[in-house]
Amino acid sequence: MSQSRSGVLYGFGAYALWGMMPLYIKLLDESGPAEILAHRVVWSLVFVLGLLALSRRLGRLRTVGRRGFGLLALAALLICANWGVYIWAVNNDHVVETALGYFINPLVTVLLGVLVFGERLRWLQWSALGLAAVAVVILTIDYGRPPWIALALAFSFGAYGLVKKKADVQAVESLAVETAVLFLPALGYLVVLGAMGDGDFVSAGWGPSLLLAVAGVVTAVPLLFFGAAAVRVPLTTLGTLQYLTPTLQFLLGVLLYRETVPPVRWFGFALIWTALVVLTAEVLVRRRRERRAALDRLVLDPTTAAS
């Protein structure tokens, strides 16, 4: 199998698993969101440390400098907030709104690029952001409140991505540091919960306990697939595949969990989808122009190929 084909399969697997995450979270709805989050942190650390030990990469954790550790500590707080909101939303029947958050996320990433890095946008990118802003206003009117779940997920994950990019640490090592930062508070919470007799891990039987324990696998496997895809296919391909996650979440919310989507909400989603089409088209056209310009330079100055 070619590198590009295997990369697409890895990417598809990562985004599909993330898209089906509500199925797993719903199985844990007897547990509180905080308990699920704490188990996700604890078992993720156990799993990734095991992976690093088996691959003899534990020593790489020592190469994370003070600056990298500081950035990953901030990333840990952001992903903790993201996971917490997501778990609460899924188990309180807001799966469709979580999908909205991850549809908005690429647009938020563009906005953060402007606000944080002072990037200059092209008119198509401004058009996409304008459509998204109108959609948020419409959805606010429809919900009777701002779509805070979607906005919290989009901004926390967008900021998380920016911080991780700055940290420049490999995916598994990064997750190990992030979960290590959160480990003691998470473990302390679970110990207190167990001592009070309220923890499902001890009292709810082996079925729920096993489901909580596999949280590490559920968290790490899509991340490993994503890491394998990222080194095999262009980012534009991954950027297109990323819409699989909110699409699956949206379908689960509407078709499986029967969450209501009034006509006005459909219109708001349609504006978001239109904005994403505009944003994706802008990226693809720009990449094509850049490749064509590079080819033209090569034809005009063939000595660069020989140098």
mmCIF file of C-alpha atoms in Angstrom:
data_model
loop_
_atom_site.group_PDB
_atom_site.id
_atom_site.type_symbol
_atom_site.label_atom_id
_atom_site.label_comp_id
_atom_site.label_asym_id
_atom_site.label_seq_id
_atom_site.Cartn_x
_atom_site.Cartn_y
_atom_site.Cartn_z
ATOM 1 C CA MET A 1 0.000 0.000 0.000
ATOM 2 C CA SER A 2 1.345 3.448 -0.940
ATOM 3 C CA GLN A 3 2.275 6.024 1.688
ATOM 4 C CA SER A 4 -0.464 8.414 0.567
ATOM 5 C CA ARG A 5 -3.171 5.746 0.583
ATOM 6 C CA SER A 6 -2.215 4.465 4.021
ATOM 7 C CA GLY A 7 -2.085 8.083 5.218
ATOM 8 C CA VAL A 8 -5.628 8.712 4.021
ATOM 9 C CA LEU A 9 -6.784 5.533 5.789
ATOM 10 C CA TYR A 10 -5.071 6.573 9.018
ATOM 11 C CA GLY A 11 -6.627 10.037 8.750
ATOM 12 C CA PHE A 12 -10.044 8.577 8.010
ATOM 13 C CA GLY A 13 -9.688 6.257 11.008
ATOM 14 C CA ALA A 14 -8.694 9.103 13.341
ATOM 15 C CA TYR A 15 -11.525 11.425 12.360
ATOM 16 C CA ALA A 16 -14.078 8.591 12.240
ATOM 17 C CA LEU A 17 -13.166 7.482 15.763
ATOM 18 C CA TRP A 18 -13.417 11.053 17.029
ATOM 19 C CA GLY A 19 -16.752 11.387 15.242
ATOM 20 C CA MET A 20 -18.112 8.280 16.956
ATOM 21 C CA MET A 21 -16.923 9.354 20.410
ATOM 22 C CA PRO A 22 -20.518 10.163 21.535
ATOM 23 C CA LEU A 23 -21.298 6.429 21.324
ATOM 24 C CA TYR A 24 -18.643 5.765 23.970
ATOM 25 C CA ILE A 25 -19.500 8.772 26.153
ATOM 26 C CA LYS A 26 -23.199 7.829 26.171
ATOM 27 C CA LEU A 27 -22.294 4.393 27.580
ATOM 28 C CA LEU A 28 -20.930 6.202 30.637
ATOM 29 C CA ASP A 29 -23.948 8.431 31.260
ATOM 30 C CA GLU A 30 -24.490 6.901 34.718
ATOM 31 C CA SER A 31 -21.160 8.425 35.766
ATOM 32 C CA GLY A 32 -20.799 12.144 36.325
ATOM 33 C CA PRO A 33 -18.933 14.250 33.738
ATOM 34 C CA ALA A 34 -16.171 15.075 36.251
ATOM 35 C CA GLU A 35 -15.588 11.390 37.017
ATOM 36 C CA ILE A 36 -15.449 10.505 33.313
ATOM 37 C CA LEU A 37 -13.003 13.355 32.707
ATOM 38 C CA ALA A 38 -10.783 12.286 35.610
ATOM 39 C CA HIS A 39 -10.662 8.690 34.370
ATOM 40 C CA ARG A 40 -9.861 9.907 30.871
ATOM 41 C CA VAL A 41 -6.856 11.802 32.226
ATOM 42 C CA VAL A 42 -5.591 8.992 34.480
ATOM 43 C CA TRP A 43 -5.936 6.137 31.999
ATOM 44 C CA SER A 44 -4.612 8.209 29.099
ATOM 45 C CA LEU A 45 -1.400 8.811 31.044
ATOM 46 C CA VAL A 46 -1.098 5.111 31.911
ATOM 47 C CA PHE A 47 -1.643 4.120 28.276
ATOM 48 C CA VAL A 48 0.755 6.619 26.685
ATOM 49 C CA LEU A 49 3.494 5.913 29.248
ATOM 50 C CA GLY A 50 3.094 2.228 28.392
ATOM 51 C CA LEU A 51 3.431 3.030 24.685
ATOM 52 C CA LEU A 52 6.527 5.133 25.282
ATOM 53 C CA ALA A 53 8.066 2.397 27.442
ATOM 54 C CA LEU A 54 7.389 -0.321 24.846
ATOM 55 C CA SER A 55 8.872 1.808 22.073
ATOM 56 C CA ARG A 56 11.811 2.841 24.311
ATOM 57 C CA ARG A 57 10.943 6.505 23.958
ATOM 58 C CA LEU A 58 10.472 7.414 27.628
ATOM 59 C CA GLY A 59 13.793 9.236 27.516
ATOM 60 C CA ARG A 60 12.356 11.705 25.022
ATOM 61 C CA LEU A 61 10.257 13.235 27.792
ATOM 62 C CA ARG A 62 13.475 14.666 29.251
ATOM 63 C CA THR A 63 14.051 16.619 26.036
ATOM 64 C CA VAL A 64 10.956 18.752 26.668
ATOM 65 C CA GLY A 65 12.487 21.987 27.927
ATOM 66 C CA ARG A 66 11.090 24.493 30.399
ATOM 67 C CA ARG A 67 9.420 26.511 27.634
ATOM 68 C CA GLY A 68 7.906 23.380 26.076
ATOM 69 C CA PHE A 69 6.641 22.182 29.453
ATOM 70 C CA GLY A 70 5.045 25.564 30.155
ATOM 71 C CA LEU A 71 3.267 25.549 26.809
ATOM 72 C CA LEU A 72 2.088 21.958 27.294
ATOM 73 C CA ALA A 73 0.815 22.818 30.784
ATOM 74 C CA LEU A 74 -1.312 25.530 29.166
ATOM 75 C CA ALA A 75 -2.381 23.030 26.497
ATOM 76 C CA ALA A 76 -3.381 20.626 29.283
ATOM 77 C CA LEU A 77 -5.729 23.205 30.815
ATOM 78 C CA LEU A 78 -7.268 23.934 27.409
ATOM 79 C CA ILE A 79 -7.844 20.287 26.500
ATOM 80 C CA CYS A 80 -9.196 19.609 30.005
ATOM 81 C CA ALA A 81 -11.779 22.347 29.470
ATOM 82 C CA ASN A 82 -12.540 20.987 25.998
ATOM 83 C CA TRP A 83 -13.001 17.410 27.217
ATOM 84 C CA GLY A 84 -15.102 18.542 30.183
ATOM 85 C CA VAL A 85 -17.517 20.602 28.081
ATOM 86 C CA TYR A 86 -17.737 17.837 25.477
ATOM 87 C CA ILE A 87 -18.519 15.085 27.993
ATOM 88 C CA TRP A 88 -21.130 17.215 29.763
ATOM 89 C CA ALA A 89 -22.742 18.217 26.459
ATOM 90 C CA VAL A 90 -22.982 14.680 25.068
ATOM 91 C CA ASN A 91 -24.511 13.280 28.244
ATOM 92 C CA ASN A 92 -26.985 16.168 28.438
ATOM 93 C CA ASP A 93 -28.308 15.634 24.897
ATOM 94 C CA HIS A 94 -26.372 18.379 23.097
ATOM 95 C CA VAL A 95 -24.593 16.173 20.532
ATOM 96 C CA VAL A 96 -25.727 18.375 17.625
ATOM 97 C CA GLU A 97 -24.279 21.459 19.303
ATOM 98 C CA THR A 98 -20.955 19.665 19.841
ATOM 99 C CA ALA A 99 -20.946 18.977 16.096
ATOM 100 C CA LEU A 100 -21.505 22.682 15.490
ATOM 101 C CA GLY A 101 -18.445 23.424 17.624
ATOM 102 C CA TYR A 102 -16.181 21.252 15.503
ATOM 103 C CA PHE A 103 -17.667 22.606 12.279
ATOM 104 C CA ILE A 104 -16.825 26.115 13.546
ATOM 105 C CA ASN A 105 -13.328 25.123 14.710
ATOM 106 C CA PRO A 106 -11.476 25.680 11.376
ATOM 107 C CA LEU A 107 -13.009 29.155 11.161
ATOM 108 C CA VAL A 108 -11.993 29.910 14.756
ATOM 109 C CA THR A 109 -8.446 28.778 13.934
ATOM 110 C CA VAL A 110 -8.335 31.336 11.108
ATOM 111 C CA LEU A 111 -9.690 34.032 13.461
ATOM 112 C CA LEU A 112 -7.094 33.193 16.126
ATOM 113 C CA GLY A 113 -4.396 33.462 13.478
ATOM 114 C CA VAL A 114 -5.475 37.075 12.930
ATOM 115 C CA LEU A 115 -5.858 37.945 16.620
ATOM 116 C CA VAL A 116 -2.752 36.174 17.948
ATOM 117 C CA PHE A 117 -0.283 36.233 15.057
ATOM 118 C CA GLY A 118 -1.535 39.265 13.127
ATOM 119 C CA GLU A 119 -2.051 37.224 9.963
ATOM 120 C CA ARG A 120 -3.620 39.042 7.020
ATOM 121 C CA LEU A 121 -6.686 37.403 5.519
ATOM 122 C CA ARG A 122 -7.722 37.232 1.887
ATOM 123 C CA TRP A 123 -11.214 38.328 0.944
ATOM 124 C CA LEU A 124 -12.556 34.767 0.692
ATOM 125 C CA GLN A 125 -11.377 34.080 4.241
ATOM 126 C CA TRP A 126 -13.091 37.254 5.455
ATOM 127 C CA SER A 127 -16.244 36.135 3.611
ATOM 128 C CA ALA A 128 -16.146 32.764 5.396
ATOM 129 C CA LEU A 129 -15.736 34.449 8.793
ATOM 130 C CA GLY A 130 -18.598 36.831 7.978
ATOM 131 C CA LEU A 131 -20.911 33.935 7.134
ATOM 132 C CA ALA A 132 -19.927 32.208 10.376
ATOM 133 C CA ALA A 133 -20.668 35.356 12.401
ATOM 134 C CA VAL A 134 -24.127 35.654 10.832
ATOM 135 C CA ALA A 135 -24.728 31.963 11.579
ATOM 136 C CA VAL A 136 -23.810 32.436 15.252
ATOM 137 C CA VAL A 137 -26.283 35.341 15.522
ATOM 138 C CA ILE A 138 -29.047 33.241 13.919
ATOM 139 C CA LEU A 139 -28.288 30.269 16.193
ATOM 140 C CA THR A 140 -28.275 32.556 19.240
ATOM 141 C CA ILE A 141 -31.777 33.714 18.327
ATOM 142 C CA ASP A 142 -32.885 30.108 17.723
ATOM 143 C CA TYR A 143 -31.434 28.676 20.952
ATOM 144 C CA GLY A 144 -32.509 31.696 22.983
ATOM 145 C CA ARG A 145 -28.906 31.930 24.165
ATOM 146 C CA PRO A 146 -25.462 32.038 22.548
ATOM 147 C CA PRO A 147 -24.397 28.549 21.381
ATOM 148 C CA TRP A 148 -21.894 28.517 24.237
ATOM 149 C CA ILE A 149 -21.186 24.780 24.030
ATOM 150 C CA ALA A 150 -20.172 25.060 20.379
ATOM 151 C CA LEU A 151 -18.180 28.257 20.976
ATOM 152 C CA ALA A 152 -16.414 26.813 24.043
ATOM 153 C CA LEU A 153 -15.428 23.674 22.132
ATOM 154 C CA ALA A 154 -14.291 25.606 19.058
ATOM 155 C CA PHE A 155 -12.227 28.227 20.903
ATOM 156 C CA SER A 156 -10.689 25.811 23.440
ATOM 157 C CA PHE A 157 -9.658 23.357 20.719
ATOM 158 C CA GLY A 158 -8.493 26.135 18.387
ATOM 159 C CA ALA A 159 -6.334 27.643 21.138
ATOM 160 C CA TYR A 160 -5.104 24.148 22.065
ATOM 161 C CA GLY A 161 -3.941 23.596 18.492
ATOM 162 C CA LEU A 162 -2.069 26.914 18.426
ATOM 163 C CA VAL A 163 -0.318 26.218 21.737
ATOM 164 C CA LYS A 164 0.636 22.696 20.618
ATOM 165 C CA LYS A 165 2.075 24.101 17.398
ATOM 166 C CA LYS A 166 4.216 26.503 19.425
ATOM 167 C CA ALA A 167 5.371 23.691 21.747
ATOM 168 C CA ASP A 168 6.496 21.539 18.777
ATOM 169 C CA VAL A 169 6.505 18.211 20.667
ATOM 170 C CA GLN A 170 5.585 14.832 19.144
ATOM 171 C CA ALA A 171 1.961 13.743 19.662
ATOM 172 C CA VAL A 172 2.418 10.864 22.139
ATOM 173 C CA GLU A 173 5.082 12.653 24.185
ATOM 174 C CA SER A 174 2.881 15.762 24.223
ATOM 175 C CA LEU A 175 -0.151 13.829 25.472
ATOM 176 C CA ALA A 176 2.020 12.227 28.168
ATOM 177 C CA VAL A 177 3.113 15.639 29.484
ATOM 178 C CA GLU A 178 -0.394 17.110 29.255
ATOM 179 C CA THR A 179 -2.014 14.243 31.160
ATOM 180 C CA ALA A 180 0.857 14.211 33.684
ATOM 181 C CA VAL A 181 0.072 17.865 34.474
ATOM 182 C CA LEU A 182 -3.556 16.916 35.146
ATOM 183 C CA PHE A 183 -2.844 13.520 36.750
ATOM 184 C CA LEU A 184 -2.621 14.382 40.461
ATOM 185 C CA PRO A 185 -5.801 16.522 40.575
ATOM 186 C CA ALA A 186 -7.653 13.842 38.584
ATOM 187 C CA LEU A 187 -6.391 10.990 40.757
ATOM 188 C CA GLY A 188 -7.107 12.953 43.944
ATOM 189 C CA TYR A 189 -10.668 13.586 42.793
ATOM 190 C CA LEU A 190 -11.194 9.869 42.070
ATOM 191 C CA VAL A 191 -9.773 8.860 45.463
ATOM 192 C CA VAL A 192 -12.081 11.290 47.285
ATOM 193 C CA LEU A 193 -15.033 10.155 45.178
ATOM 194 C CA GLY A 194 -14.276 6.517 45.990
ATOM 195 C CA ALA A 195 -13.884 7.250 49.710
ATOM 196 C CA MET A 196 -17.307 8.897 49.707
ATOM 197 C CA GLY A 197 -18.800 5.831 48.010
ATOM 198 C CA ASP A 198 -19.854 7.825 44.953
ATOM 199 C CA GLY A 199 -17.317 6.534 42.432
ATOM 200 C CA ASP A 200 -18.685 4.222 39.744
ATOM 201 C CA PHE A 201 -15.282 2.618 39.104
ATOM 202 C CA VAL A 202 -15.482 0.658 42.367
ATOM 203 C CA SER A 203 -19.205 0.432 43.060
ATOM 204 C CA ALA A 204 -20.882 0.036 39.651
ATOM 205 C CA GLY A 205 -19.583 -3.413 38.707
ATOM 206 C CA TRP A 206 -17.001 -4.662 36.237
ATOM 207 C CA GLY A 207 -18.833 -3.430 33.102
ATOM 208 C CA PRO A 208 -18.791 0.321 33.861
ATOM 209 C CA SER A 209 -15.338 -0.050 35.437
ATOM 210 C CA LEU A 210 -13.956 -1.574 32.236
ATOM 211 C CA LEU A 211 -15.559 1.160 30.134
ATOM 212 C CA LEU A 212 -13.932 3.828 32.310
ATOM 213 C CA ALA A 213 -10.565 2.056 32.154
ATOM 214 C CA VAL A 214 -10.487 1.961 28.339
ATOM 215 C CA ALA A 215 -10.745 5.764 28.263
ATOM 216 C CA GLY A 216 -6.985 5.870 27.742
ATOM 217 C CA VAL A 217 -7.194 3.691 24.643
ATOM 218 C CA VAL A 218 -10.177 5.637 23.307
ATOM 219 C CA THR A 219 -8.235 8.877 23.746
ATOM 220 C CA ALA A 220 -4.831 7.789 22.441
ATOM 221 C CA VAL A 221 -5.636 5.551 19.445
ATOM 222 C CA PRO A 222 -7.221 8.295 17.270
ATOM 223 C CA LEU A 223 -4.296 10.548 18.168
ATOM 224 C CA LEU A 224 -1.822 7.876 17.026
ATOM 225 C CA PHE A 225 -3.751 7.438 13.777
ATOM 226 C CA PHE A 226 -3.697 11.202 13.269
ATOM 227 C CA GLY A 227 0.053 11.319 13.868
ATOM 228 C CA ALA A 228 0.592 8.539 11.326
ATOM 229 C CA ALA A 229 -1.572 10.367 8.784
ATOM 230 C CA ALA A 230 0.145 13.721 9.301
ATOM 231 C CA VAL A 231 3.511 12.391 8.095
ATOM 232 C CA ARG A 232 2.036 10.632 5.053
ATOM 233 C CA VAL A 233 -0.415 13.068 3.441
ATOM 234 C CA PRO A 234 -0.518 16.849 2.832
ATOM 235 C CA LEU A 235 -2.207 19.060 5.409
ATOM 236 C CA THR A 236 -4.806 20.040 2.805
ATOM 237 C CA THR A 237 -5.927 16.397 2.694
ATOM 238 C CA LEU A 238 -6.170 16.249 6.481
ATOM 239 C CA GLY A 239 -7.994 19.576 6.435
ATOM 240 C CA THR A 240 -10.640 18.081 4.171
ATOM 241 C CA LEU A 241 -10.926 14.877 6.209
ATOM 242 C CA GLN A 242 -11.444 16.808 9.470
ATOM 243 C CA TYR A 243 -15.054 17.553 8.543
ATOM 244 C CA LEU A 244 -15.798 13.840 8.936
ATOM 245 C CA THR A 245 -15.771 14.208 12.742
ATOM 246 C CA PRO A 246 -18.550 16.820 13.135
ATOM 247 C CA THR A 247 -20.505 15.231 10.273
ATOM 248 C CA LEU A 248 -20.649 11.904 12.123
ATOM 249 C CA GLN A 249 -21.498 13.681 15.385
ATOM 250 C CA PHE A 250 -24.272 15.605 13.662
ATOM 251 C CA LEU A 251 -25.716 12.413 12.138
ATOM 252 C CA LEU A 252 -25.576 10.628 15.498
ATOM 253 C CA GLY A 253 -27.337 13.527 17.206
ATOM 254 C CA VAL A 254 -30.115 13.764 14.623
ATOM 255 C CA LEU A 255 -30.626 10.142 13.559
ATOM 256 C CA LEU A 256 -29.668 8.065 16.618
ATOM 257 C CA TYR A 257 -30.338 10.349 19.578
ATOM 258 C CA ARG A 258 -33.293 12.145 17.931
ATOM 259 C CA GLU A 259 -32.234 15.647 18.931
ATOM 260 C CA THR A 260 -34.528 18.253 17.390
ATOM 261 C CA VAL A 261 -33.191 20.607 14.713
ATOM 262 C CA PRO A 262 -35.754 23.348 13.907
ATOM 263 C CA PRO A 263 -35.726 24.967 10.428
ATOM 264 C CA VAL A 264 -33.938 28.095 11.691
ATOM 265 C CA ARG A 265 -31.164 25.921 13.139
ATOM 266 C CA TRP A 266 -30.830 24.101 9.816
ATOM 267 C CA PHE A 267 -30.352 27.502 8.186
ATOM 268 C CA GLY A 268 -27.640 28.404 10.699
ATOM 269 C CA PHE A 269 -25.837 25.133 10.018
ATOM 270 C CA ALA A 270 -26.194 25.719 6.261
ATOM 271 C CA LEU A 271 -24.399 29.062 6.628
ATOM 272 C CA ILE A 272 -21.579 27.366 8.556
ATOM 273 C CA TRP A 273 -21.282 24.657 5.882
ATOM 274 C CA THR A 274 -21.197 27.338 3.171
ATOM 275 C CA ALA A 275 -18.441 29.150 5.068
ATOM 276 C CA LEU A 276 -16.444 25.916 5.275
ATOM 277 C CA VAL A 277 -16.840 25.309 1.531
ATOM 278 C CA VAL A 278 -15.554 28.848 0.863
ATOM 279 C CA LEU A 279 -12.636 28.380 3.278
ATOM 280 C CA THR A 280 -11.660 24.984 1.840
ATOM 281 C CA ALA A 281 -11.944 26.221 -1.751
ATOM 282 C CA GLU A 282 -9.705 29.199 -0.921
ATOM 283 C CA VAL A 283 -7.016 26.899 0.497
ATOM 284 C CA LEU A 284 -7.144 24.491 -2.456
ATOM 285 C CA VAL A 285 -7.024 27.278 -5.065
ATOM 286 C CA ARG A 286 -4.142 29.008 -3.270
ATOM 287 C CA ARG A 287 -2.140 25.771 -3.010
ATOM 288 C CA ARG A 288 -2.698 25.082 -6.707
ATOM 289 C CA ARG A 289 -1.492 28.581 -7.614
ATOM 290 C CA GLU A 290 1.580 28.179 -5.413
ATOM 291 C CA ARG A 291 2.470 24.856 -7.071
ATOM 292 C CA ARG A 292 1.950 26.362 -10.537
ATOM 293 C CA ALA A 293 4.121 29.365 -9.652
ATOM 294 C CA ALA A 294 6.865 27.067 -8.351
ATOM 295 C CA LEU A 295 6.699 25.011 -11.567
ATOM 296 C CA ASP A 296 6.875 28.177 -13.682
ATOM 297 C CA ARG A 297 9.987 29.312 -11.803
ATOM 298 C CA LEU A 298 11.547 25.915 -12.372
ATOM 299 C CA VAL A 299 10.847 26.085 -16.115
ATOM 300 C CA LEU A 300 12.186 29.641 -16.397
ATOM 301 C CA ASP A 301 15.304 28.861 -14.360
ATOM 302 C CA PRO A 302 16.208 25.188 -14.916
ATOM 303 C CA THR A 303 19.559 25.671 -13.158
ATOM 304 C CA THR A 304 17.732 25.545 -9.821
ATOM 305 C CA ALA A 305 16.837 21.922 -10.501
ATOM 306 C CA ALA A 306 20.488 21.053 -11.065
ATOM 307 C CA SER A 307 21.807 22.913 -8.037
#
